[in-house]
One Martini backbone bead per residue (centre of mass of N, CA, C, O) as a GRO file, in nm:
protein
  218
    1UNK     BB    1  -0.367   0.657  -2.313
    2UNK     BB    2  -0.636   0.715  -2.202
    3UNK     BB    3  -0.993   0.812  -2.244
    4UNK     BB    4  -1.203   1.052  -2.062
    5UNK     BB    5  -1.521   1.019  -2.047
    6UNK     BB    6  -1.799   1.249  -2.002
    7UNK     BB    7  -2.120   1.188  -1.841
    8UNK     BB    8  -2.460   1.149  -1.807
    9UNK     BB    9  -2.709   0.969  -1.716
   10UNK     BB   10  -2.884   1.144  -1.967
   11UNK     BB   11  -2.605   1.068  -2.160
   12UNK     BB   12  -2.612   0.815  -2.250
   13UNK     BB   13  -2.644   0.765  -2.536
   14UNK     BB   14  -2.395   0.904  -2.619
   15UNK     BB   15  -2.302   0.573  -2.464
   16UNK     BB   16  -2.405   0.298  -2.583
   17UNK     BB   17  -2.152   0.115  -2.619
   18UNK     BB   18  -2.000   0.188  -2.351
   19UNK     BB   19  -2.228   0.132  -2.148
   20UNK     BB   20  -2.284  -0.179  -2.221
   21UNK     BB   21  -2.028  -0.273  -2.176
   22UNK     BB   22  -1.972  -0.143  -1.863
   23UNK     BB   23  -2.249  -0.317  -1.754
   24UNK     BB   24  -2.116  -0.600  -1.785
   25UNK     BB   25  -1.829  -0.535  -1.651
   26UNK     BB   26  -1.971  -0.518  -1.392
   27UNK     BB   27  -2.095  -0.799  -1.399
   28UNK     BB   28  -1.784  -0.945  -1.403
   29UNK     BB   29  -1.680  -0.803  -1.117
   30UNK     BB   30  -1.895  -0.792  -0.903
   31UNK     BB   31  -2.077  -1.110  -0.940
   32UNK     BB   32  -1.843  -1.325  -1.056
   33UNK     BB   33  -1.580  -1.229  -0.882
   34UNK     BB   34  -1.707  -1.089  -0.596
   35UNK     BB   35  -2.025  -1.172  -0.519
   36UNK     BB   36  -2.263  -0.963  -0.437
   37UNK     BB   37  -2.455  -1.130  -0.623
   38UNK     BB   38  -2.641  -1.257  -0.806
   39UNK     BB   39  -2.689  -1.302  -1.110
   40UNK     BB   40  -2.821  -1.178  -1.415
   41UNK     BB   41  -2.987  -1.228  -1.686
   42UNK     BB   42  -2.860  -0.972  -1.888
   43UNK     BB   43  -2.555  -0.890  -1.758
   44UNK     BB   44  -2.594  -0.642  -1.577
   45UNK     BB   45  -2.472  -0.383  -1.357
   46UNK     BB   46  -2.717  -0.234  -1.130
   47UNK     BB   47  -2.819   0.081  -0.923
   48UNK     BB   48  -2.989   0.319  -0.753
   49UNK     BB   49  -2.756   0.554  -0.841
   50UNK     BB   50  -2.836   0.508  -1.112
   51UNK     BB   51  -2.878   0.849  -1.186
   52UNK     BB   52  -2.957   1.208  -1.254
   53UNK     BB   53  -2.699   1.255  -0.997
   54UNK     BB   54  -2.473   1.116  -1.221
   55UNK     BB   55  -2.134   1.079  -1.299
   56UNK     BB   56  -1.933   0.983  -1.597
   57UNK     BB   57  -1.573   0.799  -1.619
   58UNK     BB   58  -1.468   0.666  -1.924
   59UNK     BB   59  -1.225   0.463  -2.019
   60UNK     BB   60  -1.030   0.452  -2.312
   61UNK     BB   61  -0.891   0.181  -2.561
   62UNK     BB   62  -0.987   0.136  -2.866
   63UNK     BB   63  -1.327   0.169  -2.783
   64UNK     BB   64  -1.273   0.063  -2.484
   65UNK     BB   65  -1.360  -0.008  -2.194
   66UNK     BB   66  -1.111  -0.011  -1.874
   67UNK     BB   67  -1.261   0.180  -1.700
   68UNK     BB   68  -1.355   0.385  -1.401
   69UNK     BB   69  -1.653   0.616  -1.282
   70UNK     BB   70  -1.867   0.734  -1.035
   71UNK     BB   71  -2.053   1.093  -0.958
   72UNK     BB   72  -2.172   1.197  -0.641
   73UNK     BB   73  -2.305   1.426  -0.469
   74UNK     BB   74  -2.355   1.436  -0.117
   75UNK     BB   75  -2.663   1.593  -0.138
   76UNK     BB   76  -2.695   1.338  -0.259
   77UNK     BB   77  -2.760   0.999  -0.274
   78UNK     BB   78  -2.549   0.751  -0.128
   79UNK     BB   79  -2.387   0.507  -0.041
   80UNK     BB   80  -2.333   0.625   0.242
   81UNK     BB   81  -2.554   0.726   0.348
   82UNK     BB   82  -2.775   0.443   0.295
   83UNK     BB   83  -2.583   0.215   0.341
   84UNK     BB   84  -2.282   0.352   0.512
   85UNK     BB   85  -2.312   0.553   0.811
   86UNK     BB   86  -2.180   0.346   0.992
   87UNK     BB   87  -1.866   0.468   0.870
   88UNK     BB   88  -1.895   0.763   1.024
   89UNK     BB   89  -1.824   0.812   1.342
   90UNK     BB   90  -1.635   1.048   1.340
   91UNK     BB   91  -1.777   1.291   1.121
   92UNK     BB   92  -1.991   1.187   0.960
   93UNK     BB   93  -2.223   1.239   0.726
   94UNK     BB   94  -2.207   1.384   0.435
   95UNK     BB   95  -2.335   1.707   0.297
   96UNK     BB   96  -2.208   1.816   0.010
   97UNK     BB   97  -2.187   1.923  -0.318
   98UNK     BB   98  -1.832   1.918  -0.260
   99UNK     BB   99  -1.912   1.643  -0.182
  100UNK     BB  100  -1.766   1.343  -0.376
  101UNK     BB  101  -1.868   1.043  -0.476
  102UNK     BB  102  -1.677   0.747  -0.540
  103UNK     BB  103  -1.787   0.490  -0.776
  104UNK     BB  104  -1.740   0.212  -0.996
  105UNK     BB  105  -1.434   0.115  -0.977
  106UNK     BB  106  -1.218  -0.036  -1.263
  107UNK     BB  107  -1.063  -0.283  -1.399
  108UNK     BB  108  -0.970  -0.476  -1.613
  109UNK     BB  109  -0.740  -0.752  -1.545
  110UNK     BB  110  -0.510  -0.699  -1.789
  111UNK     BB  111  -0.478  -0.381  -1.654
  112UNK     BB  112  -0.393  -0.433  -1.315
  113UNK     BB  113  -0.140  -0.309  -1.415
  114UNK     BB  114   0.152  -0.111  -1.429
  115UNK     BB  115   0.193   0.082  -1.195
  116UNK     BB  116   0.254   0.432  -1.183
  117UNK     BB  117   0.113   0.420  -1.523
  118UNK     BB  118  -0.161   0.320  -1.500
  119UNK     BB  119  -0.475   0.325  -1.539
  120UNK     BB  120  -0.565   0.377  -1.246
  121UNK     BB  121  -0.416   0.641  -1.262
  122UNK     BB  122  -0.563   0.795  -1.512
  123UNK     BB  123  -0.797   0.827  -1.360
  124UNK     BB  124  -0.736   0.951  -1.099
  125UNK     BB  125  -0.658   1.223  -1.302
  126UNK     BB  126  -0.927   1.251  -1.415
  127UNK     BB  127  -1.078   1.282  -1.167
  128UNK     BB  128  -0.942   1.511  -1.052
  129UNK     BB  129  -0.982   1.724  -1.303
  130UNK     BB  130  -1.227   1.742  -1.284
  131UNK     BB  131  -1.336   1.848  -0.976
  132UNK     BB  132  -1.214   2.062  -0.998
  133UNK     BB  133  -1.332   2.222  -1.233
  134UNK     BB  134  -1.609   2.180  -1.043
  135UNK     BB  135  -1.523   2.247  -0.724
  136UNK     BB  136  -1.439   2.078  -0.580
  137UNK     BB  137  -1.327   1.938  -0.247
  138UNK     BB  138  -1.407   1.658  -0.251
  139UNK     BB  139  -1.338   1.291  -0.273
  140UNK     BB  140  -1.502   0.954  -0.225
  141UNK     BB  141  -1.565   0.684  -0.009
  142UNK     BB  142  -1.616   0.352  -0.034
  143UNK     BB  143  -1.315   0.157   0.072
  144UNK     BB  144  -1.063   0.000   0.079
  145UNK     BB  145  -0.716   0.011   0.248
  146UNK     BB  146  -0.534  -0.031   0.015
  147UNK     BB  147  -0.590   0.272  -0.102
  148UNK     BB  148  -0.429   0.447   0.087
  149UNK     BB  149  -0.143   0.418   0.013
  150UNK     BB  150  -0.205   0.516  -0.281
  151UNK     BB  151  -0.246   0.820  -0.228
  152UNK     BB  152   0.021   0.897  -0.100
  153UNK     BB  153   0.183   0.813  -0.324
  154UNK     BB  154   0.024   1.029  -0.497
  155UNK     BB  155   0.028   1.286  -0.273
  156UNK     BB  156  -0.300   1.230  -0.150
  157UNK     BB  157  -0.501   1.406   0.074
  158UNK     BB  158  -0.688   1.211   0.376
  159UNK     BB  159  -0.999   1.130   0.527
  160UNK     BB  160  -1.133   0.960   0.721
  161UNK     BB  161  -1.475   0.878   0.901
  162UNK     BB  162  -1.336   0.611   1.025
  163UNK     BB  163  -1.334   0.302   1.077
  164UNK     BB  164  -1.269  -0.034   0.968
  165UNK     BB  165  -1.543  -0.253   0.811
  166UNK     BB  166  -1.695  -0.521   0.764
  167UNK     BB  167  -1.803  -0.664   0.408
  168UNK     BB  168  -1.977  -0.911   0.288
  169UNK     BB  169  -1.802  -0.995   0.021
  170UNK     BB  170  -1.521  -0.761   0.107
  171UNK     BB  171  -1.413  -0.653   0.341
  172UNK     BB  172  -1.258  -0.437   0.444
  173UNK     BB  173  -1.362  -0.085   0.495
  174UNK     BB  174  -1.372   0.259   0.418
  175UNK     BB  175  -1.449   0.608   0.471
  176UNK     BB  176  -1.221   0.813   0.250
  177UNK     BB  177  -1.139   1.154   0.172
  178UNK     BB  178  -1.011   1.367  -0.097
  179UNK     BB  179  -0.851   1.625  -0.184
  180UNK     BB  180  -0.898   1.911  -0.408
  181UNK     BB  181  -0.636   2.008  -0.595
  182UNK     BB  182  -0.355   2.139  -0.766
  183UNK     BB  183  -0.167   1.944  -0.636
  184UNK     BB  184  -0.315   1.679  -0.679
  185UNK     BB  185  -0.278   1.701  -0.981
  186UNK     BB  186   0.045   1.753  -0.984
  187UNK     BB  187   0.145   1.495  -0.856
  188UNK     BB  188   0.005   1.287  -1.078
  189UNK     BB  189   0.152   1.420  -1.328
  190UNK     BB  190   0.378   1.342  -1.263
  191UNK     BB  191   0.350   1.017  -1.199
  192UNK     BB  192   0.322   1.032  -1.542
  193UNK     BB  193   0.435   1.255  -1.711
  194UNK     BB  194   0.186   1.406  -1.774
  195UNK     BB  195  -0.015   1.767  -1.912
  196UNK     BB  196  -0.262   1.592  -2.031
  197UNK     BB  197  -0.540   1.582  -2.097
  198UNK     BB  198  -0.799   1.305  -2.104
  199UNK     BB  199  -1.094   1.497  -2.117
  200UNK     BB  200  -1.375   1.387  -2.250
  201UNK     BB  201  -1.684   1.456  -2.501
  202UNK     BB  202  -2.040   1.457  -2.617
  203UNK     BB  203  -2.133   1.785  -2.577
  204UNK     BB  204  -2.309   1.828  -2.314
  205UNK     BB  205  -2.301   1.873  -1.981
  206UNK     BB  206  -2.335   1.867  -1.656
  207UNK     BB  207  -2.316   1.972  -1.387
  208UNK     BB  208  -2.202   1.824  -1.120
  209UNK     BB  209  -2.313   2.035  -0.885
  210UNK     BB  210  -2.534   2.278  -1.024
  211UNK     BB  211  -2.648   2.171  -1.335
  212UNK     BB  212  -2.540   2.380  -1.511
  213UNK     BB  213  -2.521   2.386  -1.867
  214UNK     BB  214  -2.225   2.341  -2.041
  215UNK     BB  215  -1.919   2.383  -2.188
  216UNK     BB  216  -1.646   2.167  -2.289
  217UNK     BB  217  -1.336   2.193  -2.241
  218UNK     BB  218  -1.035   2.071  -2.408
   0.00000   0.00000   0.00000
């Protein structure tokens, strides 16, 4: 099982060799692999959203980076509101501090099967376990539809936001957000067969949602 380490903008340095790791990472999945735009000289992948509105939640496997999310409150600049707007046609674009957008999820390529208790599962019970703690509504944003069968299969009740529209270089995509509930919790640690957290920390780190700095209970 993955270790899911959660931590802000603000607190990349105290994952300064897992940051490095993973903005490679992101350039290798994103520019190399998806080609969603020219090479960068340095090799790492950032944009304009790692930014100090920004929680990150990186998986490890013996201290490798392996998997991943960035998490940004709905009511700061997000991917939706800035740059995909108009693929909110039914309900509006959201601004709510408890809805939160997930964004930059990747796995490893060899690391990308694996069935009901995959890494890419073990995330997404990272991710709803921590949002859940945080008081969040919902979590979602901009995605393939091919994860809305995940969502499903996982237990974990979705609502689009609009119709799927192709995105150049990416393929038809959809924005759709999931409920944070306690169900949609007990849901993936069934998939998974284990009520073990997997949220680690280094230190404090700021709440999601209102800022105020807290100690993570592990």
């Amino acid at each position: 099982m993955i270790e899911a380490h959660v931590f802000s903008y603000g607190q990349r340095h105290l994952y300064a060799d897992e940051w490095e790791q993973w903005l490679r990472l992101r350039h290798q999945v994103y520019i190399e692999e998806k080609r969603w735009h020219e090479p960068n000289a340095d090799g790492r992948e950032t944009d304009q959203f790692d930014n100090d509105a920004a929680t990150y939640i990186l998986g490890l496997l013996d201290g490798r980076v392996v998997t991943s999310a960035r998490l940004i409150p709905c009511n700061r600049p997000t991917l939706v509101s800035d740059v995909f707007p108009h693929f909110c046609e039914r309900a509006g674009v959201p601004d709510r501090p408890d809805w939160i957008e997930w964004t930059r999820t990747l796995t490893v390529p060899e690391l990308r099967s694996g069935g009901r208790q995959s890494i890419l599962t073990q995330l997404c019970a990272a991710v709803m376990e921590y949002c859940l703690q945080e008081g969040a509504a919902k979590v979602g944003g901009i995605q393939e539809p091919f994860f809305l069968p995940k969502w499903k299969h996982l237990g974990w009740k979705t609502t689009p936001l609009g119709l799927p529209q192709e995105i150049e270089g990416s393929g038809e995509c959809v924005v759709a957000f999931i409920d944070v509930n306690e169900t949609a919790l007990g849901n993936i640690r069934t998939v998974l067969g284990t009520g073990r957290s997997p949220l680690r920390h280094r230190g404090e780190r700021p709440r999601l949602i209102d800022g105020d700095r807290v100690e993570f209970t592990q």
